[in-house]
Coordinates of C-alpha atoms in Angstrom, one line a residue:
M1 CA -16.0 -13.0 13.6
T2 CA -12.1 -12.7 13.1
L3 CA -9.9 -11.3 10.5
P4 CA -9.2 -14.0 7.5
R5 CA -5.6 -14.5 5.9
L6 CA -6.0 -13.4 2.4
V7 CA -8.8 -11.1 1.4
A8 CA -10.1 -11.6 -2.5
S9 CA -11.9 -8.7 -4.3
D10 CA -12.9 -8.1 -7.7
L11 CA -12.9 -4.3 -9.0
D12 CA -15.5 -3.0 -11.4
G13 CA -19.3 -3.2 -9.4
T14 CA -17.2 -4.5 -6.1
L15 CA -14.4 -2.4 -4.9
L16 CA -14.6 0.8 -7.1
R17 CA -17.3 2.7 -7.2
S18 CA -19.6 3.6 -9.8
D19 CA -17.2 6.1 -11.2
G20 CA -14.0 3.7 -11.2
T21 CA -12.7 5.1 -8.4
V22 CA -11.5 3.8 -5.0
S23 CA -13.2 5.6 -2.0
P24 CA -10.1 6.9 0.5
R25 CA -12.3 5.1 2.7
T26 CA -12.0 1.5 1.2
R27 CA -8.2 2.7 0.1
A28 CA -8.0 3.0 4.4
A29 CA -9.5 -0.4 5.3
L30 CA -7.0 -2.5 3.0
R31 CA -3.7 -1.2 3.8
A32 CA -5.0 -1.2 7.6
V33 CA -6.2 -5.0 7.1
E34 CA -2.4 -5.5 5.3
D35 CA -1.5 -3.5 8.5
A36 CA -2.8 -6.5 10.5
G37 CA -1.4 -9.4 8.4
V38 CA -3.4 -9.8 6.2
E39 CA -2.8 -10.3 2.4
V40 CA -5.2 -8.6 -0.5
V41 CA -5.2 -9.6 -3.4
L42 CA -6.9 -7.9 -6.4
V43 CA -9.0 -10.5 -8.5
T44 CA -10.4 -8.9 -12.2
A45 CA -11.8 -8.9 -15.9
R46 CA -9.2 -6.2 -16.7
P47 CA -6.5 -6.7 -18.7
P48 CA -3.2 -5.4 -17.3
R49 CA -2.6 -2.1 -19.1
W50 CA -5.8 -1.0 -16.9
L51 CA -4.2 -2.1 -13.8
D52 CA -1.6 0.6 -13.0
A53 CA -3.6 3.3 -11.4
L54 CA -4.5 0.6 -8.7
A55 CA -1.1 -0.4 -7.1
D56 CA -1.6 1.4 -4.2
C57 CA -4.6 -1.0 -3.9
V58 CA -2.6 -4.3 -3.0
G59 CA -0.3 -3.5 -0.6
D60 CA 3.9 -3.7 -1.4
H61 CA 3.3 -6.9 -2.9
G62 CA 1.1 -5.2 -6.4
R63 CA 0.1 -8.0 -7.4
V64 CA -2.9 -9.2 -9.2
V65 CA -5.2 -12.1 -10.7
C66 CA -6.4 -10.6 -14.0
L67 CA -8.1 -11.2 -17.7
G68 CA -10.4 -13.0 -15.1
G69 CA -7.9 -15.7 -13.9
A70 CA -5.8 -16.1 -17.1
A71 CA -2.5 -14.3 -15.4
V72 CA -1.4 -13.3 -12.6
W73 CA 0.5 -9.6 -12.9
D74 CA 3.6 -8.0 -10.6
L75 CA 2.5 -4.4 -10.8
A76 CA 5.8 -3.7 -9.8
S77 CA 7.7 -5.2 -12.4
G78 CA 5.2 -4.7 -15.6
T79 CA 5.4 -8.7 -15.3
A80 CA 3.1 -12.1 -15.4
L81 CA 3.8 -14.1 -12.8
D82 CA 1.2 -16.9 -14.1
V83 CA -0.8 -17.3 -17.5
Q84 CA -2.5 -19.6 -18.6
G85 CA -3.4 -18.9 -22.2
F86 CA -5.4 -20.3 -25.6
A87 CA -2.4 -22.1 -28.2
D88 CA -2.4 -20.1 -30.8
D89 CA -4.1 -22.7 -33.4
D90 CA -6.6 -23.2 -31.1
V91 CA -8.1 -19.3 -31.2
R92 CA -7.4 -19.5 -34.8
A93 CA -10.0 -22.8 -34.7
L94 CA -12.1 -20.5 -32.0
A95 CA -12.4 -17.0 -34.6
A96 CA -13.6 -19.2 -37.4
D97 CA -16.2 -21.4 -35.9
L98 CA -16.9 -17.6 -34.1
R99 CA -17.2 -15.8 -37.5
D100 CA -19.6 -18.9 -38.9
A101 CA -22.3 -19.1 -36.1
V102 CA -22.2 -15.1 -36.2
P103 CA -22.3 -13.3 -39.1
G104 CA -20.5 -9.9 -38.4
V105 CA -18.7 -10.4 -34.6
A106 CA -16.5 -8.2 -33.7
L107 CA -13.3 -10.2 -32.2
A108 CA -10.8 -9.3 -30.1
L109 CA -7.4 -11.3 -28.7
E110 CA -6.3 -9.8 -25.3
R111 CA -2.3 -11.1 -24.1
T112 CA -0.9 -9.3 -21.2
S113 CA 1.5 -7.8 -23.8
G114 CA -1.4 -6.0 -25.1
P115 CA -4.6 -6.6 -27.1
V116 CA -5.1 -6.9 -31.1
F117 CA -8.9 -6.3 -32.3
D118 CA -10.6 -6.5 -35.6
P119 CA -11.1 -3.4 -37.4
W120 CA -14.5 -3.0 -36.7
F121 CA -14.7 -3.5 -32.7
P122 CA -16.2 -0.6 -30.7
P123 CA -13.2 2.1 -30.3
D124 CA -14.3 3.3 -27.3
E125 CA -11.3 2.7 -25.5
T126 CA -8.8 5.1 -25.8
G127 CA -5.1 5.8 -26.5
L128 CA -4.0 2.3 -28.2
P129 CA -1.5 2.5 -30.7
A130 CA -2.8 2.2 -34.3
H131 CA -1.7 -1.2 -34.8
V132 CA -3.7 -3.1 -32.7
R133 CA -6.4 -2.4 -35.5
A134 CA -3.9 -3.0 -38.2
A135 CA -5.6 -6.6 -39.2
T136 CA -7.6 -9.2 -38.0
V137 CA -7.1 -10.8 -35.2
E138 CA -6.3 -14.5 -37.1
E139 CA -3.8 -11.7 -38.6
S140 CA -1.8 -11.5 -35.6
L141 CA -1.1 -15.0 -34.7
G142 CA 2.3 -15.6 -35.8
G143 CA 3.9 -14.2 -39.2
A144 CA 5.6 -10.2 -39.2
V145 CA 2.2 -8.3 -37.3
H146 CA 2.8 -11.0 -34.4
E147 CA 2.1 -10.1 -31.0
P148 CA 4.6 -11.7 -28.1
G149 CA 2.4 -13.4 -25.5
T150 CA -0.3 -15.8 -24.8
V151 CA -3.4 -15.4 -25.6
G152 CA -5.4 -15.0 -22.2
K153 CA -8.6 -14.6 -23.6
V154 CA -10.8 -13.7 -26.7
L155 CA -13.2 -11.5 -26.5
A156 CA -16.4 -11.3 -28.5
V157 CA -19.5 -8.6 -29.1
L158 CA -22.7 -8.7 -30.3
P159 CA -22.6 -7.4 -33.9
G160 CA -24.7 -3.9 -33.4
R161 CA -24.5 -3.7 -30.4
G162 CA -22.2 -0.8 -29.1
L163 CA -19.4 -1.2 -25.9
S164 CA -18.0 0.6 -23.5
T165 CA -15.0 -0.6 -22.5
R166 CA -13.0 2.3 -20.9
V167 CA -11.6 2.4 -17.1
G168 CA -14.7 2.8 -14.9
D169 CA -16.7 3.0 -17.6
V170 CA -18.1 -0.9 -17.5
Q171 CA -21.7 -1.2 -18.4
R172 CA -24.0 -3.1 -16.2
G173 CA -25.4 -5.6 -19.4
D174 CA -28.9 -7.6 -18.3
V175 CA -27.9 -11.2 -18.1
R176 CA -31.6 -11.6 -19.5
D177 CA -31.7 -9.7 -22.3
P178 CA -33.0 -11.7 -25.7
A179 CA -30.8 -10.4 -27.5
Q180 CA -28.0 -11.1 -25.6
E181 CA -29.1 -14.9 -24.7
E182 CA -29.3 -15.7 -28.3
F183 CA -25.3 -14.6 -28.7
F184 CA -24.1 -16.3 -25.6
A185 CA -26.3 -19.1 -26.8
A186 CA -24.5 -19.2 -30.4
V187 CA -21.6 -18.1 -28.6
R188 CA -21.9 -21.5 -26.4
A189 CA -22.8 -23.6 -29.2
A190 CA -20.0 -22.3 -31.4
V191 CA -17.3 -22.9 -28.8
G192 CA -18.2 -26.3 -26.8
D193 CA -15.7 -27.2 -23.9
R194 CA -13.0 -25.4 -25.6
A195 CA -13.7 -22.3 -24.0
H196 CA -15.2 -21.2 -20.5
L197 CA -17.8 -18.2 -21.3
A198 CA -17.7 -15.5 -19.0
F199 CA -19.6 -12.6 -18.2
S200 CA -18.6 -10.0 -16.2
G201 CA -20.9 -7.4 -16.7
A202 CA -20.3 -5.2 -19.8
A203 CA -23.3 -5.4 -22.1
G204 CA -23.6 -7.5 -25.3
L205 CA -19.7 -8.0 -24.7
A206 CA -18.9 -12.7 -24.5
E207 CA -15.5 -13.2 -22.7
L208 CA -13.9 -16.0 -23.3
L209 CA -11.7 -17.9 -21.2
P210 CA -9.2 -21.3 -22.2
A211 CA -11.5 -24.4 -20.6
G212 CA -10.9 -24.7 -17.0
V213 CA -9.5 -21.4 -16.5
T214 CA -11.8 -18.8 -13.9
K215 CA -11.2 -16.4 -11.1
D216 CA -11.0 -19.2 -8.7
R217 CA -8.5 -21.7 -10.4
A218 CA -6.0 -18.7 -10.3
L219 CA -6.7 -17.7 -6.8
A220 CA -6.8 -21.2 -5.5
R221 CA -3.1 -21.3 -7.2
W222 CA -2.2 -18.7 -5.4
S223 CA -3.3 -19.1 -2.5
A224 CA -1.6 -22.4 -2.3
R225 CA 1.5 -20.9 -3.1
L226 CA 1.2 -18.4 -0.3
G227 CA 0.0 -22.0 2.1
I228 CA -3.1 -20.4 2.9
D229 CA -6.5 -22.8 2.7
A230 CA -9.6 -21.7 0.8
A231 CA -11.7 -21.8 4.7
D232 CA -9.0 -18.6 5.6
V233 CA -10.0 -16.5 2.0
W234 CA -12.7 -14.2 1.8
A235 CA -14.4 -13.1 -1.2
F236 CA -16.2 -10.1 -2.5
G237 CA -17.8 -9.7 -5.8
D238 CA -20.9 -8.9 -7.7
M239 CA -20.8 -10.7 -11.3
P240 CA -21.6 -14.0 -11.9
N241 CA -18.0 -14.1 -13.3
D242 CA -17.4 -14.3 -9.2
L243 CA -19.6 -17.2 -8.2
P244 CA -16.9 -19.7 -8.6
M245 CA -14.5 -17.0 -6.6
L246 CA -17.8 -16.3 -4.1
R247 CA -18.2 -20.4 -3.7
W248 CA -14.7 -21.4 -3.3
A249 CA -13.9 -19.1 -0.4
G250 CA -14.1 -20.1 2.9
R251 CA -16.5 -16.6 3.0
G252 CA -18.2 -15.6 -0.3
V253 CA -19.3 -11.6 0.2
A254 CA -21.6 -9.9 -2.3
V255 CA -22.6 -6.1 -2.4
A256 CA -25.9 -4.8 -2.6
N257 CA -25.6 -3.8 -6.3
A258 CA -24.9 -7.6 -7.3
H259 CA -26.5 -9.9 -10.0
P260 CA -29.5 -11.5 -8.4
D261 CA -27.3 -14.6 -8.6
V262 CA -24.9 -13.4 -6.6
L263 CA -26.8 -12.5 -4.0
A264 CA -28.4 -15.8 -3.9
C265 CA -25.5 -17.7 -3.5
A266 CA -23.5 -15.5 -1.3
D267 CA -23.0 -16.3 2.5
T268 CA -22.5 -12.3 3.5
V269 CA -24.2 -9.4 1.6
V270 CA -23.1 -5.6 2.3
A271 CA -23.6 -2.3 1.3
S272 CA -23.4 -1.5 -2.2
N273 CA -20.3 -0.4 -4.4
D274 CA -21.1 2.7 -4.0
D275 CA -21.4 2.9 0.1
D276 CA -17.7 1.2 0.2
G277 CA -19.5 -2.2 1.6
V278 CA -16.4 -3.8 0.7
A279 CA -14.8 -1.4 3.3
D280 CA -17.7 -1.4 5.7
L281 CA -17.3 -5.6 6.4
L282 CA -13.0 -4.6 7.2
E283 CA -13.6 -2.0 9.3
S284 CA -16.1 -4.2 11.1
V285 CA -13.7 -6.8 11.8
L286 CA -11.2 -4.7 12.5
A287 CA -12.6 -2.7 15.1
L288 CA -13.2 -5.7 17.3
R289 CA -9.9 -6.9 18.0

């Protein structure tokens, strides 16, 4: 087995341990493969504001595919290099249909410039300015309280369900939970083909991306810019929203703690995130050089 030209890894539940940290062993393994000429790209559902602490995991370039594939973020400059988002009118229509389909639903919008939340969206994330909850999300689309930047993701939370959105504290929800499945079915019916419904592991949370926006497509665009084919990419993941990326890559790798659907799809299964599964595979290949 030889090293690929690019290593792409999901963060929560894959590269990060359960406490939200990157182990010294994993950091060292990522540095070693970059020193060997391999491009390392993090691919995550996280928004840009949750990425600064991980800058030293992506070598000198500091680029991350974030928001589930809606943006490529440059950590060094704090700017978006590529954004695939919703038009404001499309967000208004989606929000109206979601509120009709799921009374009491709590919505949030994620832009590369920052979020805006319904006032009743679960307030688990600390350190955000008060104005992000000053109005419903619809009122942030244009007008005096407009937040700059394209909406990359729409979040919807199951009414009455708490949600942990803090870094390192993502809940590993059971996608077969009946209430959650009923919620997802209602969301799918409301949005139709206007948005892609993703599940990254937070219980009670539906993540809506623009139609055609997925981790694999964002990674494919970025790889093409670097002149790297899918066959020369290894992708690591743990949740259903990682499946398209794992199928696209030349080698799709699941950590042992992955969702059953991901384990069934993977070309290779490595140790869990808490046992440094990503590092274990990279180290074993480096040792053969």
